[in-house]
XYZ file of C-alpha atoms in Angstrom:
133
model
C -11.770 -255.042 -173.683
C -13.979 -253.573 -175.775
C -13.814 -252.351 -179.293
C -13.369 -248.763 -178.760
C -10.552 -249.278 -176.208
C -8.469 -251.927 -178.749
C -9.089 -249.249 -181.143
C -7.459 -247.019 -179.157
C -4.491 -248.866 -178.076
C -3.574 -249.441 -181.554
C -4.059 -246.022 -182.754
C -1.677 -244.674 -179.836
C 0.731 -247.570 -181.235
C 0.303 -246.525 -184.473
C 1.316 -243.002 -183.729
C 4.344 -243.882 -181.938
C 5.615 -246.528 -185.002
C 4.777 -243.804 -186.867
C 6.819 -240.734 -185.427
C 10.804 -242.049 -185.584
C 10.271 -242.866 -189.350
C 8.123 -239.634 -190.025
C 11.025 -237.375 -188.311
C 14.086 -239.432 -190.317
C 11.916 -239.424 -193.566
C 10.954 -235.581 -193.092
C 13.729 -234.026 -190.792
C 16.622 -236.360 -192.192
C 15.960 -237.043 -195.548
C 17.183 -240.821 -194.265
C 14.222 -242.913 -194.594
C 14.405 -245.996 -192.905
C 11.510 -247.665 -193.759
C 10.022 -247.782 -197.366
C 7.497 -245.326 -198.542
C 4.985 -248.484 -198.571
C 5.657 -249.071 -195.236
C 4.464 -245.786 -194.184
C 1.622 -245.207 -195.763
C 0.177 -248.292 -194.731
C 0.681 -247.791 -191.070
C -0.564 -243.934 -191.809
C -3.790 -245.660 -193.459
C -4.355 -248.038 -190.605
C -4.375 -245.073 -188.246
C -6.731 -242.828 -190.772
C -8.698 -245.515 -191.133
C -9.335 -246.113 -187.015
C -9.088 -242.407 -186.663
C -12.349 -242.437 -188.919
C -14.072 -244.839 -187.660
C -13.887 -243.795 -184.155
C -13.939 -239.982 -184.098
C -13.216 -239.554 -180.642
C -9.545 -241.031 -181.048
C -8.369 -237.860 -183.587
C -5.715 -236.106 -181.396
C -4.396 -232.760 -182.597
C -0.670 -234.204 -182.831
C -1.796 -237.458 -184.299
C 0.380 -237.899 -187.689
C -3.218 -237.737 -189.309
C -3.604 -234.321 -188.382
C -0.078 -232.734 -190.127
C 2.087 -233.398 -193.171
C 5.245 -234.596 -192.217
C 7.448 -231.675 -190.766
C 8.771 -228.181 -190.795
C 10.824 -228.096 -194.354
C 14.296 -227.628 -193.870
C 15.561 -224.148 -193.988
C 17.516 -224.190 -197.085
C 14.589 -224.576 -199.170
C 12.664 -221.179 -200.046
C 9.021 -220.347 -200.483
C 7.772 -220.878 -204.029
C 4.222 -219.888 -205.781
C 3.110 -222.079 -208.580
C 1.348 -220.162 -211.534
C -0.239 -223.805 -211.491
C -0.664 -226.183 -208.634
C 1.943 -229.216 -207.801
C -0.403 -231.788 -207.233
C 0.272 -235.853 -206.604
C -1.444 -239.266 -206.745
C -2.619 -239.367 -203.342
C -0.342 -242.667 -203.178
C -2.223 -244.916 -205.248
C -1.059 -248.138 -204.543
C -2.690 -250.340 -206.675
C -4.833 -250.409 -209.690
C -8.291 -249.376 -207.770
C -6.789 -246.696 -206.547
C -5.387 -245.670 -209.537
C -8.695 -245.698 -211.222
C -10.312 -243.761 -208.350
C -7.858 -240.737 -208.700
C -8.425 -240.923 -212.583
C -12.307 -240.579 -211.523
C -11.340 -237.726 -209.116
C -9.035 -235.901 -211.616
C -12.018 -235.693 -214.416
C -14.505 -234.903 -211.849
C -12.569 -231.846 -210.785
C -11.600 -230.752 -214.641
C -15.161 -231.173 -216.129
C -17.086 -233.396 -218.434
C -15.229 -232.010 -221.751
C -11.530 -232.143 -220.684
C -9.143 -234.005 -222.283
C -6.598 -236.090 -219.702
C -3.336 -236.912 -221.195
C -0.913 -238.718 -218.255
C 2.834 -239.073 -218.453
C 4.367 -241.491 -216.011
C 7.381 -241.991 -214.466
C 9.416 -242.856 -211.719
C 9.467 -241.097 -208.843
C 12.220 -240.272 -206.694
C 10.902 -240.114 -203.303
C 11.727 -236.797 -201.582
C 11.758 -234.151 -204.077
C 9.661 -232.544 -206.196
C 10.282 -230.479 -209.567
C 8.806 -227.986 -211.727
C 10.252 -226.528 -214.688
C 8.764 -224.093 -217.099
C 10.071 -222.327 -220.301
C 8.820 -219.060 -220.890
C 9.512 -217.455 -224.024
C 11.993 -220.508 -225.268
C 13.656 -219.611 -221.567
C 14.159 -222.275 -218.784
C-alpha cells in the first residue's frame, strides 16, 4: 500500500471519529470526549489533509467549524473582534501565538494578557459604556 493510499484511509477514519463527537460537542452541548481529544484527532487530519492536497474533501471537518449554532442564540456584531488562542496546547504554541499576536498589532504595541480558565462552550463579552453594563 502505498503512502498516499494509508494516508487516505486514515484521513477517511479520522473524519468519521471525528463527526459523532463534533455533532454532540456542537449540536448537544454534551461533549463526550475532552476538548484535547479533539483537537488532536482534528490536527492529525489537518496535518494529512496538508500534506497530501488531494485528500481535502469539501465536508471534511477541516473544511467547517463545528455546526449550525443553535437557534436560541442571536446574531451579535462586536465593536471589537472575539478572538481565541488557536488552542495552544503547550508552551511552543503558546509562544507562537504571542509571536502572531505582536506581528499583527505592530512593532510599538504594548501586550498585556489576562488568563483564565475557560469554560469550554461559551463565550462572553461585556462592555460598560458610560459606567453602564
Amino acid at each position: 500500500m502505498s503512502d498516499v493510499e494509508r494516508a487516505r484511509k486514515r484521513a477517511e477514519t479520522l473524519r468519521r471519529e471525528i463527526e459523532e463527537p463534533n455533532y454532540r460537542y456542537y449540536v448537544l452541548d454534551h461533549p463526550t470526549i475532552s476538548y484535547a481529544e479533539f483537537y488532536f484527532l482534528l490536527r492529525e487530519l489537518q496535518g494529512l489533509e496538508a500534506e497530501h492536497p488531494e485528500l481535502v474533501t469539501p465536508d471534511s471537518p477541516t473544511q467547517r467549524v463545528g455546526a449550525a449554532p443553535l437557534s436560541e442564540f442571536g446574531e451579535v456584531k462586536h465593536a471589537v473582534p472575539m478572538t481565541s488562542m488557536d488552542n495552544a496546547f503547550d508552551e511552543a504554541e503558546l509562544r507562537e501565538w504571542d509571536q502572531r499576536v505582536r506581528k499583527g498589532l505592530g512593532p510599538d504595541a504594548s501586550v498585556i494578557y489576562t488568563a483564565e480558565p475557560k469554560y469550554d462552550g461559551a463565550s462572553v463579552n461585556l462592555r460598560y459604556e458610560r459606567g453602564a453594563l
